[in-house]
Short mmCIF file of C-alpha atoms (C1' of nucleotides) in Angstrom, two decimals:
data_model
loop_
_atom_site.label_atom_id
_atom_site.label_comp_id
_atom_site.label_asym_id
_atom_site.label_seq_id
_atom_site.Cartn_x
_atom_site.Cartn_y
_atom_site.Cartn_z
CA UNK G 50 49.25 90.74 -145.76
CA UNK G 51 51.52 88.35 -147.85
CA UNK G 52 49.84 85.02 -147.48
CA UNK G 53 46.45 83.75 -148.91
CA UNK G 54 43.42 83.34 -146.20
CA UNK G 55 42.84 80.71 -148.62
CA UNK G 56 40.45 78.12 -147.59
CA UNK G 57 38.81 79.63 -143.82
CA UNK G 58 37.36 76.20 -142.39
CA UNK G 59 40.94 75.05 -140.52
CA UNK G 60 41.97 76.69 -137.72
CA UNK G 61 45.54 77.42 -139.51
CA UNK G 62 48.07 78.22 -136.69
CA UNK G 63 50.01 80.35 -138.57
CA UNK G 64 47.54 81.85 -140.81
CA UNK G 65 44.43 81.84 -138.71
CA UNK G 66 41.33 82.86 -140.48
CA UNK G 67 40.60 86.44 -139.55
CA UNK G 68 37.86 85.18 -137.77
CA UNK G 69 40.02 82.91 -135.38
CA UNK G 70 42.16 86.32 -135.31
CA UNK G 71 39.31 88.03 -134.04
CA UNK G 72 39.11 85.95 -131.35
CA UNK G 73 42.35 85.57 -130.42
CA UNK G 74 42.64 89.80 -130.42
CA UNK G 75 39.07 89.53 -127.95
CA UNK G 76 40.16 86.99 -126.05
CA UNK G 77 43.33 89.01 -125.35
CA UNK G 78 41.78 92.88 -124.49
CA UNK G 79 38.99 90.97 -122.92
CA UNK G 80 40.99 89.72 -120.68
CA UNK G 81 43.29 92.81 -119.90
CA UNK G 82 39.67 94.63 -119.57
CA UNK G 83 37.13 92.76 -118.69
CA UNK G 84 34.62 92.51 -122.14
CA UNK G 85 32.09 94.70 -120.86
CA UNK G 86 35.17 97.96 -121.20
CA UNK G 87 36.38 96.48 -124.56
CA UNK G 88 34.47 98.39 -127.06
CA UNK G 89 34.38 96.64 -130.66
CA UNK G 90 35.59 98.80 -132.43
CA UNK G 91 38.71 98.34 -129.83
CA UNK G 92 38.78 94.62 -131.33
CA UNK G 93 38.48 95.85 -134.75
CA UNK G 94 41.44 98.13 -134.31
CA UNK G 95 43.57 94.96 -132.98
CA UNK G 96 43.15 93.00 -136.66
CA UNK G 97 43.26 95.95 -138.05
CA UNK G 98 39.57 96.94 -139.86
CA UNK G 99 37.10 98.98 -138.14
CA UNK G 100 33.92 97.79 -135.74
CA UNK G 101 31.22 97.13 -137.76
CA UNK G 102 33.46 94.58 -139.76
CA UNK G 103 33.19 92.44 -136.71
CA UNK G 104 29.49 91.75 -137.45
CA UNK G 105 30.42 89.62 -140.70
CA UNK G 106 31.60 87.29 -138.48
CA UNK G 107 29.76 87.09 -135.30
CA UNK G 108 26.35 87.94 -134.45
CA UNK G 109 27.26 90.52 -131.98
CA UNK G 110 29.72 90.84 -128.73
CA UNK G 111 27.67 88.58 -126.49
CA UNK G 112 27.99 86.04 -129.20
CA UNK G 113 31.65 86.53 -129.35
CA UNK G 114 31.92 86.01 -125.87
CA UNK G 115 29.64 83.15 -125.42
CA UNK G 116 31.80 80.95 -128.70
CA UNK G 117 35.03 81.88 -126.47
CA UNK G 118 34.26 80.73 -122.83
CA UNK G 119 32.54 77.51 -124.76
CA UNK G 120 35.39 77.08 -126.35
CA UNK G 121 37.59 76.88 -123.42
CA UNK G 122 35.21 74.35 -121.30
CA UNK G 123 34.60 72.09 -124.50
CA UNK G 124 38.40 72.27 -124.48
CA UNK G 125 39.74 71.65 -121.01
CA UNK G 126 36.60 68.86 -120.40
CA UNK G 127 38.04 66.80 -123.77
CA UNK G 128 41.81 66.96 -122.54
CA UNK G 129 40.68 65.68 -118.68
CA UNK G 130 38.94 63.04 -120.85
CA UNK G 131 41.61 62.15 -122.67
CA UNK G 132 43.54 62.18 -119.67
CA UNK G 133 42.13 60.21 -117.93
CA UNK G 134 41.94 58.03 -120.43
CA UNK G 135 45.82 57.46 -121.14
CA UNK G 136 46.17 57.75 -117.39
CA UNK G 137 44.70 54.12 -116.56
CA UNK G 138 43.34 53.07 -113.27
CA UNK G 139 45.61 54.45 -111.04
CA UNK G 140 44.30 57.65 -109.57
CA UNK G 141 47.70 58.70 -108.85
CA UNK G 142 48.92 58.76 -111.92
CA UNK G 143 45.51 60.48 -112.85
CA UNK G 144 45.97 63.49 -111.07
CA UNK G 145 49.27 64.32 -111.92
CA UNK G 146 48.18 63.73 -115.38
CA UNK G 147 45.20 66.26 -114.73
CA UNK G 148 47.70 68.75 -112.88
CA UNK G 149 49.97 68.70 -115.75
CA UNK G 150 47.50 69.33 -118.41
CA UNK G 151 45.46 72.68 -116.44
CA UNK G 152 48.75 74.15 -115.89
CA UNK G 153 49.65 73.57 -119.26
CA UNK G 154 47.08 74.98 -120.00
CA UNK G 155 46.94 77.59 -117.51
CA UNK G 156 50.62 79.03 -118.68
CA UNK G 157 50.31 78.67 -122.22
CA UNK G 158 46.13 80.38 -122.10
CA UNK G 159 46.00 83.43 -119.46
CA UNK G 160 43.94 85.67 -121.24
CA UNK G 161 41.67 82.47 -121.71
CA UNK G 162 41.55 81.95 -118.27
CA UNK G 163 41.48 84.89 -116.93
CA UNK G 164 38.51 85.20 -119.18
CA UNK G 165 36.32 82.00 -118.30
CA UNK G 166 35.99 83.39 -114.53
CA UNK G 167 35.95 86.90 -114.64
CA UNK G 168 33.03 87.03 -117.63
CA UNK G 169 30.94 84.00 -117.16
CA UNK G 170 28.71 86.00 -115.73
CA UNK G 171 28.48 88.65 -118.79
CA UNK G 172 26.80 85.96 -120.59
CA UNK G 173 23.01 85.50 -121.27
CA UNK G 174 21.43 82.68 -119.19
CA UNK G 175 21.02 80.14 -121.78
CA UNK G 176 24.98 80.54 -122.85
CA UNK G 177 25.83 80.44 -119.31
CA UNK G 178 23.75 77.33 -118.12
CA UNK G 179 25.83 75.36 -121.08
CA UNK G 180 29.32 76.84 -119.97
CA UNK G 181 28.15 76.30 -116.56
CA UNK G 182 27.57 72.39 -116.89
CA UNK G 183 30.28 71.59 -118.41
CA UNK G 184 33.18 73.28 -116.51
CA UNK G 185 30.90 71.25 -113.78
CA UNK G 186 31.11 68.21 -115.42
CA UNK G 187 35.58 68.99 -115.79
CA UNK G 188 35.11 69.40 -111.70
CA UNK G 189 33.63 66.44 -111.39
CA UNK G 190 35.96 64.37 -113.02
CA UNK G 191 39.04 66.08 -110.52
CA UNK G 192 36.47 65.81 -107.84
CA UNK G 193 36.26 61.65 -108.47
CA UNK G 194 39.71 61.28 -108.70
CA UNK G 195 41.03 63.36 -105.11
CA UNK G 196 37.69 61.28 -103.76
CA UNK G 197 39.97 57.72 -105.14
CA UNK G 198 42.41 59.61 -103.60
CA UNK G 199 41.24 59.54 -100.18
CA UNK G 200 38.50 57.88 -99.11
CA UNK G 201 37.56 59.06 -96.09
CA UNK G 202 36.49 62.84 -97.38
CA UNK G 203 33.15 63.79 -98.48
CA UNK G 204 32.79 64.67 -102.06
CA UNK G 205 31.97 68.96 -101.07
CA UNK G 206 35.34 68.34 -99.27
CA UNK G 207 36.68 67.12 -102.84
CA UNK G 208 34.81 69.58 -104.44
CA UNK G 209 36.19 72.82 -102.81
CA UNK G 210 40.14 70.54 -102.90
CA UNK G 211 39.78 70.94 -106.70
CA UNK G 212 38.86 74.50 -106.86
CA UNK G 213 41.84 75.56 -104.48
CA UNK G 214 44.09 73.64 -107.21
CA UNK G 215 42.44 75.65 -109.49
CA UNK G 216 43.26 79.15 -108.45
CA UNK G 217 46.34 77.89 -107.16
CA UNK G 218 46.96 76.97 -111.16
CA UNK G 219 45.40 79.74 -112.46
CA UNK G 220 47.62 82.34 -110.46
CA UNK G 221 49.75 82.72 -113.16
CA UNK G 222 47.84 85.64 -115.15
CA UNK G 223 48.51 87.47 -111.95
CA UNK G 224 52.15 86.05 -111.47
CA UNK G 225 53.35 88.82 -114.18
CA UNK G 226 55.50 85.75 -115.73
CA UNK G 227 59.35 87.06 -114.79
CA UNK G 228 60.01 83.64 -114.33
CA UNK G 229 60.63 80.89 -117.51
CA UNK G 230 57.81 78.72 -118.73
CA UNK G 231 59.80 75.38 -117.29
CA UNK G 232 60.66 76.87 -113.70
CA UNK G 233 57.21 78.05 -113.67
CA UNK G 234 55.80 74.52 -115.01
CA UNK G 235 57.79 72.61 -111.99
CA UNK G 236 56.89 75.30 -109.58
CA UNK G 237 53.15 75.24 -110.28
CA UNK G 238 53.14 71.29 -110.45
CA UNK G 239 55.16 70.88 -107.93
CA UNK G 240 53.42 72.87 -105.19
CA UNK G 241 50.05 71.42 -107.00
CA UNK G 242 50.68 67.98 -106.20
CA UNK G 243 51.40 68.50 -102.44
CA UNK G 244 48.56 70.75 -101.92
CA UNK G 245 46.37 67.99 -102.67
CA UNK G 246 48.15 65.27 -100.87
CA UNK G 247 47.48 67.23 -98.22
CA UNK B 53 20.65 92.50 -91.94
CA UNK B 54 22.42 91.71 -89.05
CA UNK B 55 25.81 90.22 -88.83
CA UNK B 56 26.68 90.42 -92.44
CA UNK B 57 29.43 89.21 -94.17
CA UNK B 58 32.17 91.06 -95.84
CA UNK B 59 32.00 93.06 -92.41
CA UNK B 60 35.65 94.16 -93.41
CA UNK B 61 34.36 98.07 -94.96
CA UNK B 62 32.20 98.70 -91.34
CA UNK B 63 33.80 101.19 -89.54
CA UNK B 64 30.34 100.28 -87.39
CA UNK B 65 29.27 96.80 -87.27
CA UNK B 66 26.61 97.81 -85.81
CA UNK B 67 24.84 100.68 -86.74
CA UNK B 68 26.26 101.81 -90.03
CA UNK B 69 26.44 104.73 -91.62
CA UNK B 70 24.00 105.21 -94.47
CA UNK B 71 27.59 105.52 -96.52
CA UNK B 72 28.47 102.35 -95.38
CA UNK B 73 25.09 100.93 -96.45
CA UNK B 74 25.93 101.98 -99.79
CA UNK B 75 30.01 100.39 -99.84
CA UNK B 76 28.85 96.85 -98.52
CA UNK B 77 25.44 96.89 -100.51
CA UNK B 78 28.63 97.18 -104.07
CA UNK B 79 30.73 95.26 -102.74
CA UNK B 80 28.29 92.55 -103.10
CA UNK B 81 26.69 93.98 -106.49
CA UNK B 82 30.28 94.63 -108.36
CA UNK B 83 31.48 90.80 -107.32
CA UNK B 84 28.62 89.59 -107.96
CA UNK B 85 27.97 90.96 -111.86
CA UNK B 86 31.57 93.45 -111.82
CA UNK B 87 31.40 96.65 -111.06
CA UNK B 88 30.81 97.53 -114.78
CA UNK B 89 27.36 95.80 -115.09
CA UNK B 90 25.86 97.24 -111.58
CA UNK B 91 23.80 100.54 -111.99
CA UNK B 92 23.48 103.11 -109.85
CA UNK B 93 20.32 102.52 -109.51
CA UNK B 94 20.73 98.78 -108.71
CA UNK B 95 23.32 100.01 -105.78
CA UNK B 96 20.53 102.36 -104.36
CA UNK B 97 17.71 99.60 -104.72
CA UNK B 98 20.10 97.85 -102.61
CA UNK B 99 19.58 100.09 -99.45
CA UNK B 100 16.52 101.41 -100.03
CA UNK B 101 17.00 104.38 -101.61
CA UNK B 102 17.48 105.50 -105.39
CA UNK B 103 20.22 106.29 -107.81
CA UNK B 104 21.01 110.25 -107.81
CA UNK B 105 20.74 109.40 -103.91
CA UNK B 106 24.38 108.01 -103.53
CA UNK B 107 25.48 111.19 -104.48
CA UNK B 108 24.85 112.59 -101.71
CA UNK B 109 27.65 110.06 -100.47
CA UNK B 110 30.33 109.53 -103.03
CA UNK B 111 31.63 111.49 -105.37
CA UNK B 112 30.87 109.21 -108.16
CA UNK B 113 30.63 105.44 -108.86
CA UNK B 114 34.43 105.67 -109.33
CA UNK B 115 35.03 107.13 -106.29
CA UNK B 116 33.67 104.72 -104.80
CA UNK B 117 34.93 101.83 -106.41
CA UNK B 118 39.02 103.37 -105.13
CA UNK B 119 37.61 103.43 -101.43
CA UNK B 120 36.47 99.76 -101.42
CA UNK B 121 39.97 98.68 -103.24
CA UNK B 122 41.43 101.26 -101.04
CA UNK B 123 40.63 100.11 -97.50
CA UNK B 124 41.09 96.20 -98.83
CA UNK B 125 44.10 97.00 -99.32
CA UNK B 126 45.03 99.16 -96.87
CA UNK B 127 43.36 96.50 -94.36
CA UNK B 128 45.52 93.84 -95.75
CA UNK B 129 48.94 95.45 -95.56
CA UNK B 130 47.31 95.73 -91.67
CA UNK B 131 46.92 92.50 -91.04
CA UNK B 132 50.09 91.55 -92.28
CA UNK B 133 52.57 94.12 -90.68
CA UNK B 134 50.47 92.88 -87.27
CA UNK B 135 50.33 89.26 -88.12
CA UNK B 136 54.66 89.62 -88.60
CA UNK B 137 55.12 91.58 -85.29
CA UNK B 138 52.93 89.40 -83.54
CA UNK B 139 54.78 86.04 -84.84
CA UNK B 140 58.46 87.12 -83.66
CA UNK B 141 61.40 86.33 -85.66
CA UNK B 142 60.62 82.81 -86.46
CA UNK B 143 59.86 82.15 -90.35
CA UNK B 144 57.50 79.08 -89.40
CA UNK B 145 55.48 80.58 -87.33
CA UNK B 146 55.49 84.08 -89.36
CA UNK B 147 53.95 81.46 -92.54
CA UNK B 148 52.19 79.92 -90.53
CA UNK B 149 50.71 83.93 -89.56
CA UNK B 150 50.31 85.15 -93.06
CA UNK B 151 48.54 82.20 -93.93
CA UNK B 152 45.97 81.90 -91.19
CA UNK B 153 45.35 85.75 -91.85
CA UNK B 154 44.76 85.27 -95.49
CA UNK B 155 42.04 82.20 -95.11
CA UNK B 156 40.39 84.50 -92.67
CA UNK B 157 40.14 86.93 -94.18
CA UNK B 158 39.05 85.10 -97.50
CA UNK B 159 36.64 83.08 -95.82
CA UNK B 160 34.73 86.46 -94.00
CA UNK B 161 34.92 89.02 -97.10
CA UNK B 162 34.72 86.36 -100.09
CA UNK B 163 33.14 89.39 -102.38
CA UNK B 164 36.08 91.47 -101.28
CA UNK B 165 38.66 89.27 -102.70
CA UNK B 166 36.41 88.64 -105.55
CA UNK B 167 36.30 92.27 -106.46
CA UNK B 168 39.43 92.80 -105.92
CA UNK B 169 41.22 91.29 -108.04
CA UNK B 170 38.22 91.71 -110.62
CA UNK B 171 37.95 95.25 -110.52
CA UNK B 172 41.65 97.34 -110.36
CA UNK B 173 41.61 97.69 -114.30
CA UNK B 174 38.50 99.06 -113.59
CA UNK B 175 40.35 102.49 -111.51
CA UNK B 176 41.10 105.62 -112.87
CA UNK B 177 45.46 105.94 -113.60
CA UNK B 178 46.21 107.66 -110.04
CA UNK B 179 43.91 105.12 -108.08
CA UNK B 180 45.08 101.85 -109.35
CA UNK B 181 48.56 102.64 -108.92
CA UNK B 182 48.45 103.38 -105.28
CA UNK B 183 46.25 100.43 -104.97
CA UNK B 184 48.40 98.18 -106.54
CA UNK B 185 51.32 99.87 -103.96
CA UNK B 186 49.79 98.81 -101.75
CA UNK B 187 49.43 95.01 -102.53
CA UNK B 188 53.04 95.45 -103.51
CA UNK B 189 53.91 96.26 -100.62
CA UNK B 190 51.61 92.58 -99.20
CA UNK B 191 53.09 90.84 -101.74
CA UNK B 192 56.79 91.19 -99.92
CA UNK B 193 55.78 90.54 -97.28
CA UNK B 194 55.00 87.22 -98.15
CA UNK B 195 57.74 87.51 -100.80
CA UNK B 196 60.29 87.94 -97.66
CA UNK B 197 59.42 85.14 -95.22
CA UNK B 198 58.85 82.44 -98.19
CA UNK B 199 62.20 83.70 -99.19
CA UNK B 200 63.69 83.26 -95.15
CA UNK B 201 62.29 79.74 -95.77
CA UNK B 202 63.64 78.92 -98.93
CA UNK B 203 67.29 80.45 -99.04
CA UNK B 204 68.08 78.54 -102.68
CA UNK B 205 64.87 80.27 -104.39
CA UNK B 206 65.39 83.75 -106.38
CA UNK B 207 63.01 86.42 -105.40
CA UNK B 208 60.83 86.09 -108.59
CA UNK B 209 60.87 82.63 -107.55
CA UNK B 210 59.44 83.20 -104.36
CA UNK B 211 57.06 85.83 -105.42
CA UNK B 212 55.46 83.29 -108.31
CA UNK B 213 54.74 80.92 -104.81
CA UNK B 214 53.30 83.38 -103.18
CA UNK B 215 51.06 84.31 -106.40
CA UNK B 216 49.79 80.93 -106.26
CA UNK B 217 49.11 80.57 -102.81
CA UNK B 218 46.72 83.74 -102.82
CA UNK B 219 45.18 81.58 -106.50
CA UNK B 220 44.34 79.25 -103.75
CA UNK B 221 43.30 80.72 -100.63
CA UNK B 222 40.85 83.04 -102.19
CA UNK B 223 39.51 80.27 -104.23
CA UNK B 224 36.47 80.32 -101.52
CA UNK B 225 34.22 82.60 -103.57
CA UNK B 226 34.01 79.94 -106.03
CA UNK B 227 33.85 76.49 -103.99
CA UNK B 228 29.91 77.41 -103.38
CA UNK B 229 30.49 77.63 -99.70
CA UNK B 230 28.62 74.18 -99.37
CA UNK B 231 31.34 73.23 -96.39
CA UNK B 232 31.21 74.66 -92.94
CA UNK B 233 33.68 77.58 -91.77
CA UNK B 234 35.37 75.67 -89.95
CA UNK B 235 35.97 72.35 -92.46
CA UNK B 236 36.73 74.92 -95.36
CA UNK B 237 39.21 76.93 -92.86
CA UNK B 238 41.52 73.90 -91.96
CA UNK B 239 41.14 72.77 -95.31
CA UNK B 240 42.92 75.52 -96.60
CA UNK B 241 45.49 75.99 -94.49
CA UNK B 242 46.34 72.69 -94.48
CA UNK B 243 46.43 73.60 -97.97
CA UNK B 244 48.53 76.46 -97.99
CA UNK B 245 51.31 75.13 -95.71
CA UNK B 246 52.06 71.66 -97.68
CA UNK B 247 52.04 73.86 -101.16
CA UNK B 248 54.00 76.83 -99.67
CA UNK B 249 56.80 74.19 -98.41
CA UNK B 250 56.87 72.50 -101.55
"C1'" DC V 127 8.94 130.99 -84.85
"C1'" DG V 128 11.25 129.60 -89.19
"C1'" DC V 129 15.82 128.86 -91.33
"C1'" DG V 130 19.79 126.20 -92.23
"C1'" DG V 131 21.27 121.66 -93.59
"C1'" DA V 132 21.35 116.83 -94.52
"C1'" DC V 133 19.57 113.22 -97.38
"C1'" DG V 134 16.06 112.42 -101.05
"C1'" DT V 135 12.98 112.22 -104.92
"C1'" DG V 136 11.23 112.06 -110.38
"C1'" DA V 137 13.51 114.60 -114.65
"C1'" DA V 138 16.58 116.14 -117.86
"C1'" DC V 139 20.98 115.88 -120.34
"C1'" DC V 140 24.12 113.80 -122.53
"C1'" DG V 141 28.39 110.80 -123.93
"C1'" DT V 142 28.99 106.10 -124.66
"C1'" DG V 143 28.59 102.31 -127.81
"C1'" DG V 144 26.63 98.38 -129.66
"C1'" DT V 145 24.08 97.68 -133.47
"C1'" DT V 146 22.05 97.83 -137.99
"C1'" DA V 147 22.04 101.05 -143.00
"C1'" DA V 148 23.60 102.16 -147.30
"C1'" DC V 149 26.85 101.85 -150.26
"C1'" DC V 150 31.89 100.34 -151.51
"C1'" DT V 151 35.10 96.71 -153.63
"C1'" DG V 152 37.62 93.14 -155.25
"C1'" DA V 153 37.79 88.28 -156.75
"C1'" DC V 154 36.56 84.69 -158.99
"C1'" DG V 155 33.02 81.50 -162.14
"C1'" DA V 156 30.15 80.96 -166.06
"C1'" DT S 273 32.41 90.34 -169.47
"C1'" DC S 274 28.73 90.87 -166.58
"C1'" DG S 275 26.76 88.71 -161.65
"C1'" DT S 276 28.02 87.58 -157.20
"C1'" DC S 277 29.23 87.33 -153.16
"C1'" DA S 278 32.08 88.15 -149.20
"C1'" DG S 279 33.88 90.80 -146.48
"C1'" DG S 280 34.63 95.98 -145.57
"C1'" DT S 281 33.29 101.01 -144.63
"C1'" DT S 282 31.13 105.57 -143.26
"C1'" DA S 283 27.44 107.55 -140.96
"C1'" DA S 284 23.64 106.77 -138.23
"C1'" DC S 285 20.66 105.55 -134.55
"C1'" DC S 286 18.72 104.21 -130.26
"C1'" DA S 287 19.04 102.35 -125.35
"C1'" DC S 288 21.57 102.47 -121.51
"C1'" DG S 289 23.48 104.45 -117.91
"C1'" DG S 290 26.71 107.77 -115.11
"C1'" DT S 291 25.26 113.23 -113.68
"C1'" DT S 292 23.38 117.11 -112.56
"C1'" DC S 293 19.30 119.76 -111.92
"C1'" DA S 294 15.65 121.65 -109.15
"C1'" DC S 295 12.71 121.36 -106.18
"C1'" DG S 296 10.93 118.26 -101.41
"C1'" DT S 297 11.28 117.22 -96.50
"C1'" DC S 298 13.25 116.74 -91.77
"C1'" DC S 299 15.75 117.92 -88.13
"C1'" DG S 300 17.67 120.52 -84.70
"C1'" DC S 301 18.85 124.88 -82.79
"C1'" DG S 302 18.88 130.24 -82.99
#
DNA sequence: CGCGGACGTGAACCGTGGTTAACCTGACGA
DNA sequence: TCGTCAGGTTAACCACGGTTCACGTCCGCG
């Protein structure tokens, strides 16, 4: 409580605004129990306020979930496009970049990974459609790279392979985390690379 | 209504009792929307009865979920032990057997796979503990085989690798299923083998 | 026959939880 | 100093959904 939240515009990592605190706490709780099992009172308590205080910052519980999932999808898509731009025209380098990016994201944000693929169905249809559109674009970037690396494969085949790689990399939240981060990072990267070129 | 997928719950596939019909319909609905989002009325409607009729067959909604998850865990564990017994003492053959078994199960029962790792948290603590015990024994069989194949690896490392392989193989429900079953089977098997020996 | 048990139904009960309402406070800026 | 506004609080409202109840029906079996 010592530091002033002063301007609430920036997402300062050291002193996040109350709104950001709520989103982060909600993400953690949603990941642990599922969005339907978490009450607004729980979310409020996690940041030291009562339940209804949430409504000063969000239109409702579903709006929180929608913003959460939209942000995740946007960050992933933007990250992938940045990676592809940086990697030049070499498909092998692009694949390595995408894998490294996804591994980093999954290790840094296990809760978001969990929520993203568990609670998409809890969104209103309009929001769900928009999230799926972003996810689809993200997947298609992977599909393009995989197709460039294996000209004989169909698009559907590449898509299945991409989903399998996501499953592999996103297994992090289930792995208990008894391994140090660099070791885990190396393991997942190696396995994903081996699986991708199988 | 013949030859339904996710038949692992059936005691009698030809003429499933009403009780089995309910379990199967519930599994499908739980996988689609999450157990908290599907009502007893929905489950009843899926088998042509009203909601309260469920209570002639189950103590309640949570009892249905508990039985569902217990059966899945038991079936997986029994299958793994059968595979290991059949494969003899060759770790490579054992790994191939485990992978083939998990791939088959995931392709045959996508709904059960989804429910198992999404709705475990919705169980009462006593039931959850029992399911986790079974799951742990299943995982440990994989860990043992992986450890035998790579003597330099720690147990924690082998466990992380096992979870990554599960994530890869269990990606099936997310892959839309636009690929024929034998093609998908071959793809997942090849990727899992490559990732396991990375 | 007629009785009992298996199986269903519609109506009612009621706890849970999202949302709203009414009110309070402390920090400014004019 | 006062008005305003951001941000909280408690109490109340209300819909939803799991569960129970009282009752009906269809059989198989003595």
